[in-house]
Short mmCIF file of C-alpha atoms and ligand atoms in Angstrom, two decimals:
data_model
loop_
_atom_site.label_atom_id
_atom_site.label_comp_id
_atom_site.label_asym_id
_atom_site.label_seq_id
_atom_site.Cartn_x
_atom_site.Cartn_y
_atom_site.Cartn_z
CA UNK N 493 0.00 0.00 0.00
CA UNK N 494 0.95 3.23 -1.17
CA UNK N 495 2.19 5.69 2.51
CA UNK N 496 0.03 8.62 2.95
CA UNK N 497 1.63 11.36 1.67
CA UNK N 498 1.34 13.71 5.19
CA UNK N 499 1.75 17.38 6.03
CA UNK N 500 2.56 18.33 9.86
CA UNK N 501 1.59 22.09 10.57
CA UNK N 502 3.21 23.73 13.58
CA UNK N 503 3.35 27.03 14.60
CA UNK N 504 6.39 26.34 17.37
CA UNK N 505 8.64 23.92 18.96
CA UNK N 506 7.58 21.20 17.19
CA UNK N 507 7.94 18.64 19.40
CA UNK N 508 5.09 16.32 18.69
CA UNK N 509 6.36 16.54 15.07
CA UNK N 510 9.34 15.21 16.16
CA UNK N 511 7.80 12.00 17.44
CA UNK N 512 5.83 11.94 14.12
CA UNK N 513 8.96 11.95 11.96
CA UNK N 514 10.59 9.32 13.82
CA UNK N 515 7.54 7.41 13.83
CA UNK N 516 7.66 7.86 10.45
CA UNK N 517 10.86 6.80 9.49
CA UNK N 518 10.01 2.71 10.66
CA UNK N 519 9.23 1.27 6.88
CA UNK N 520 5.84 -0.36 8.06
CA UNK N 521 4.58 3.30 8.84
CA UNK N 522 1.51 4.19 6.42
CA UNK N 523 2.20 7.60 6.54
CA UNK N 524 5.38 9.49 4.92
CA UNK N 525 6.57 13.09 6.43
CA UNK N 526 6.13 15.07 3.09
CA UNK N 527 6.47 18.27 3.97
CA UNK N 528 6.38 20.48 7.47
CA UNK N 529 4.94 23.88 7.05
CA UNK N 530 3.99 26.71 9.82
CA UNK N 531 2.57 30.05 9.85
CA UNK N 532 5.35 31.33 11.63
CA UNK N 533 9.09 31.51 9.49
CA UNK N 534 10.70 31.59 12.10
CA UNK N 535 9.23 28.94 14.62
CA UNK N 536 11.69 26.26 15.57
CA UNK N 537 10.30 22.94 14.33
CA UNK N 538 10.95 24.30 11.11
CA UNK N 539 14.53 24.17 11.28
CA UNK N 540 14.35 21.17 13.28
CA UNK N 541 12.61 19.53 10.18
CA UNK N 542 14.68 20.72 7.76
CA UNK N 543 17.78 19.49 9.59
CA UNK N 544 16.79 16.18 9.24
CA UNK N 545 16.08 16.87 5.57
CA UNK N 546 12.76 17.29 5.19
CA UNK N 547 10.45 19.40 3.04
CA UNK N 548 9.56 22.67 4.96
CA UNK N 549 7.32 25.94 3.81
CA UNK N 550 6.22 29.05 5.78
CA UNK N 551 2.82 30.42 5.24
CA UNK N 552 2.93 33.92 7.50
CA UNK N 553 -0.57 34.59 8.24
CA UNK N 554 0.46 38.07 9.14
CA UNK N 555 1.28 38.78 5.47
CA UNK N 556 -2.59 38.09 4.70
CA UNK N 557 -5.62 40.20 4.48
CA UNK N 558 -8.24 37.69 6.33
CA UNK N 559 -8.04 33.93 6.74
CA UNK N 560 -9.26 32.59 3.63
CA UNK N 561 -6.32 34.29 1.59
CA UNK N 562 -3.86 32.94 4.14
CA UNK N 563 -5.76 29.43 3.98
CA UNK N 564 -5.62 29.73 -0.34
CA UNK N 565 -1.62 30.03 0.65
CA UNK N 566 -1.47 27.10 2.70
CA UNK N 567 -3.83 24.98 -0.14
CA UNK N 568 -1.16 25.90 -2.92
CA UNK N 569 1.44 24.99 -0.66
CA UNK N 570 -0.10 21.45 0.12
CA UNK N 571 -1.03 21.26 -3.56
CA UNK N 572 2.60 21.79 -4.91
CA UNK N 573 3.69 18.63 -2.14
CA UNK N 574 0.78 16.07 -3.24
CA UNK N 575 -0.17 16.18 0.29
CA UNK N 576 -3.33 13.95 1.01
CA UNK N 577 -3.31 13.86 4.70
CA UNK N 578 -2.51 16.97 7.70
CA UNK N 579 -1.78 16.39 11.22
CA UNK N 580 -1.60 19.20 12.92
CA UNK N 581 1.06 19.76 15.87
CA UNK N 582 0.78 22.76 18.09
CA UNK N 583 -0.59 24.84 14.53
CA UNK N 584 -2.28 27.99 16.55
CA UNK N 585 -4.54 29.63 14.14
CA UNK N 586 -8.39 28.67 13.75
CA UNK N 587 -9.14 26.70 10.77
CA UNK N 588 -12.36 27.90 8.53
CA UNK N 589 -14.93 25.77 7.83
CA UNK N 590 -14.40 25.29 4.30
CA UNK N 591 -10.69 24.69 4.62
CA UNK N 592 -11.92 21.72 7.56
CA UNK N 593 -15.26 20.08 5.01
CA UNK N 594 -12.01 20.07 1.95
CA UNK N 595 -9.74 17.92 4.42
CA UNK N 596 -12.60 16.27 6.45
CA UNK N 597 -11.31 12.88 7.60
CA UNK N 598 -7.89 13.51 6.60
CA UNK N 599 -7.18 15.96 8.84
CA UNK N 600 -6.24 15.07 12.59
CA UNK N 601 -4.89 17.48 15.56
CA UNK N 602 -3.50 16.92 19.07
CA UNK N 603 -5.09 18.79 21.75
CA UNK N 604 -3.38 18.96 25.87
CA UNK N 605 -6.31 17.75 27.66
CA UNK N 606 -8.95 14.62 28.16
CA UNK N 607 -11.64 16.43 25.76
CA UNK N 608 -14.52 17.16 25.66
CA UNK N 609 -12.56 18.29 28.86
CA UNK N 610 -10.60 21.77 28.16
CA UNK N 611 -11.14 22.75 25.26
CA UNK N 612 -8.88 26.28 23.54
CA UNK N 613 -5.68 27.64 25.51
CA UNK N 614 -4.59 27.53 29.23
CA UNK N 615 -5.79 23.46 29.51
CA UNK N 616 -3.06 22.27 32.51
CA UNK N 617 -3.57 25.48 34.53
CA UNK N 618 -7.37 25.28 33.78
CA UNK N 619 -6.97 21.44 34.72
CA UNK N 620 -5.19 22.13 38.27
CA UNK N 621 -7.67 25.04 39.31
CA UNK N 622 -10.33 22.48 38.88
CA UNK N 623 -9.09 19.66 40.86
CA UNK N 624 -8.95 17.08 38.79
CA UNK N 625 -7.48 14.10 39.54
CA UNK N 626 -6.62 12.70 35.86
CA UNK N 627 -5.49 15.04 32.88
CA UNK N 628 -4.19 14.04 29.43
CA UNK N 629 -4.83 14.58 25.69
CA UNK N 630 -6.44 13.70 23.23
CA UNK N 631 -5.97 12.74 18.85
CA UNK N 632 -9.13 13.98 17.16
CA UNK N 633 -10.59 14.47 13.56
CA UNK N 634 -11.26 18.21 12.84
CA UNK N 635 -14.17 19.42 12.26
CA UNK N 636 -15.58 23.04 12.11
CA UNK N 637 -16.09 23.46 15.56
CA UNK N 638 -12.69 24.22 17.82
CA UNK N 639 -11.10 20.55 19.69
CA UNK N 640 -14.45 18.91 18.93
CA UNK N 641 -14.24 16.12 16.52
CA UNK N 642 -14.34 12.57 17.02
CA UNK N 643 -11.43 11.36 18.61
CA UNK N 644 -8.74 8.58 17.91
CA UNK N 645 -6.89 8.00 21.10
CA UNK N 646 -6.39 9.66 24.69
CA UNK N 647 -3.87 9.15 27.00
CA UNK N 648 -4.05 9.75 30.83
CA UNK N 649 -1.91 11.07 33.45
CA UNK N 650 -2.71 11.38 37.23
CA UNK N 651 -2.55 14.93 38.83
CA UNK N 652 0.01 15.02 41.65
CA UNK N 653 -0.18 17.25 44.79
CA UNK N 654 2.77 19.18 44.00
CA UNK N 655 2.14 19.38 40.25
CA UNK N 656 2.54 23.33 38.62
CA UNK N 657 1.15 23.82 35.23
CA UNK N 658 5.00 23.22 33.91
CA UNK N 659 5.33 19.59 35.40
CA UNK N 660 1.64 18.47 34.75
CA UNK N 661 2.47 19.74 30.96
CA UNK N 662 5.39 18.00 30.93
CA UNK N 663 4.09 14.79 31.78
CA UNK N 664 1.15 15.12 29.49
CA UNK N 665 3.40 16.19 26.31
CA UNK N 666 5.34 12.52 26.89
CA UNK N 667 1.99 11.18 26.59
CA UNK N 668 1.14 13.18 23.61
CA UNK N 669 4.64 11.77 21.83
CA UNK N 670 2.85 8.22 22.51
CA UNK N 671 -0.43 8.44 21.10
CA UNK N 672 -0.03 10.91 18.03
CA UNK N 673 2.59 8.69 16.22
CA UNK N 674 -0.58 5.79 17.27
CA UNK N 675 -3.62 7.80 16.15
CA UNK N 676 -1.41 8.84 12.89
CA UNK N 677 -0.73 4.67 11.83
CA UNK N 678 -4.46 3.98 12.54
CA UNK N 679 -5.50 6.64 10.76
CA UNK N 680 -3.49 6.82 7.66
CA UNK N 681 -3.75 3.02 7.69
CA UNK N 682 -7.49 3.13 6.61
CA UNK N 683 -8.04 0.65 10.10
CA UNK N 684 -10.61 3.76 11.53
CA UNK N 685 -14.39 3.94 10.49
CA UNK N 686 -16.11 7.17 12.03
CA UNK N 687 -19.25 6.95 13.23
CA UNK N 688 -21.36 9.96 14.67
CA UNK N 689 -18.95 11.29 17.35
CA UNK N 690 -17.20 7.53 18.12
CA UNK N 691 -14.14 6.51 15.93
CA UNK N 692 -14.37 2.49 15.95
CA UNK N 693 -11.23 0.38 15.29
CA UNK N 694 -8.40 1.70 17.49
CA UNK N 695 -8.43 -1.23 19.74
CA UNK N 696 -5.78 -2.21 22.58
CA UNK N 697 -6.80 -0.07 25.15
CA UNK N 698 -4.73 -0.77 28.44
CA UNK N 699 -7.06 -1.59 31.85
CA UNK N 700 -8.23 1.49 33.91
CA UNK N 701 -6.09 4.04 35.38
CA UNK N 702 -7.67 4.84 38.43
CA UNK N 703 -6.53 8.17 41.00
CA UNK N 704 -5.56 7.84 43.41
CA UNK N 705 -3.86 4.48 43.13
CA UNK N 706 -6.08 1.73 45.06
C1 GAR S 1766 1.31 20.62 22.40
O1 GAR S 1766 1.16 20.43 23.78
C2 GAR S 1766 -0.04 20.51 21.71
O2 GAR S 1766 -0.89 19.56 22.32
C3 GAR S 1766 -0.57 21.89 21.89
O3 GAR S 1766 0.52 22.72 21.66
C4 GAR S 1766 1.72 22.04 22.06
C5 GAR S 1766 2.68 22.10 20.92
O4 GAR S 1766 3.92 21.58 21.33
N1 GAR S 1766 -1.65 22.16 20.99
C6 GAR S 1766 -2.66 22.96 21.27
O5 GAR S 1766 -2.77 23.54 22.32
C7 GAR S 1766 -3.68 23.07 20.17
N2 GAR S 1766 -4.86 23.69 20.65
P1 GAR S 1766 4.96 21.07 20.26
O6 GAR S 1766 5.18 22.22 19.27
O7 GAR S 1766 6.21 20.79 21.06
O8 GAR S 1766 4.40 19.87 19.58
#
């Protein structure tokens, strides 16, 4: 089977595109890291990317009048590299609705928190005012609506006592490096069937993680 030809979008470090593009590089892998391209020139996974010699583009959204003439940029761009799937990594700007319903089901973002838990910014601070005894993140389809699409896979972490908004973060960005290099095989794979708000076929879930431990 042919590898999905895949576009990471970051607007930043780029860490969780890291753990894509090694994920990437195992020959099994259904997905291949075409091209990395951010709305930011100068943000650092961009470099990182191109150090290990692949494709990179910057789309400035500053250099636009309004969104859709910034997302027309971005098309062209993912045009030019045959790109047929997007993950996106830490990519900070709100998608439009038409850009989403062109990419629907091929387009797949990581999000800091258990959703439909925390939704937008500020998730481990939000996470630690409230309490809560387990935090994580989340893989998700896009859709129109902001960190709301059916998701692929979540991974857990407990809260500890102690825990700041820098350690809980921490621990919940190794998690992310685990289950977006997952969600991306089963979904470029074609193993995922959506259906209404549940994605059905990413099986293997581990037994319960309960908080505090019993
Ligand atoms: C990650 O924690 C990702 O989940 C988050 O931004 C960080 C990017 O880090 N994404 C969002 O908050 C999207 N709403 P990275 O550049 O090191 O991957």
């Amino acid at each position: 089977m042919s590898k999905r030809r895949t576009a990471i979008l970051i607007s930043g470090r780029g860490s969780n595109m890291a753990s894509l593009i090694a994920a990437a590089r195992e020959p099994e892998f259904p997905a291949e890291i075409a091209l990395v391209l951010s709305n930011k020139p100068d943000a650092p996974g961009l470099a990182a990317a191109k150090a290990q010699g692949i494709a990179t583009a910057a789309v400035d959204h500053k250099i636009y009048a309004g969104r859709e003439a910034f997302e027309g940029s971005l098309q062209k761009m993912l045009d030019a590299h045959r790109i047929d799937f997007i993950c996106l990594a830490g990519f900070m700007r709100i998608l439009t609705p038409s850009f989403v319903q062109r990419w629907e089901g091929r387009l797949i973002n990581i999000h800091p928190s258990l959703l439909p838990s925390y939704k937008g910014l500020h998730t481990h601070e939000r996470a630690l005012a409230d309490g809560v005894k387990v935090h994580g993140c989340s893989v998700h389809y896009v859709v129109a609506e902001m960190d709301a699409g059916p998701i692929i896979a979540q991974a857990a972490v407990a809260v500890l006592d102690d825990d700041t908004p820098g350690s809980l973060g921490a621990r919940v960005l190794e998690q992310e490096h685990v289950i977006y290099p997952l969600a991306l095989r089963l979904a470029a794979s074609g193993a995922l069937r959506i259906d209404a708000m549940r994605v059905i076929g990413a099986h293997g879930a581990p037994a319960a993680m309960v908080s505090p431990r019993i």
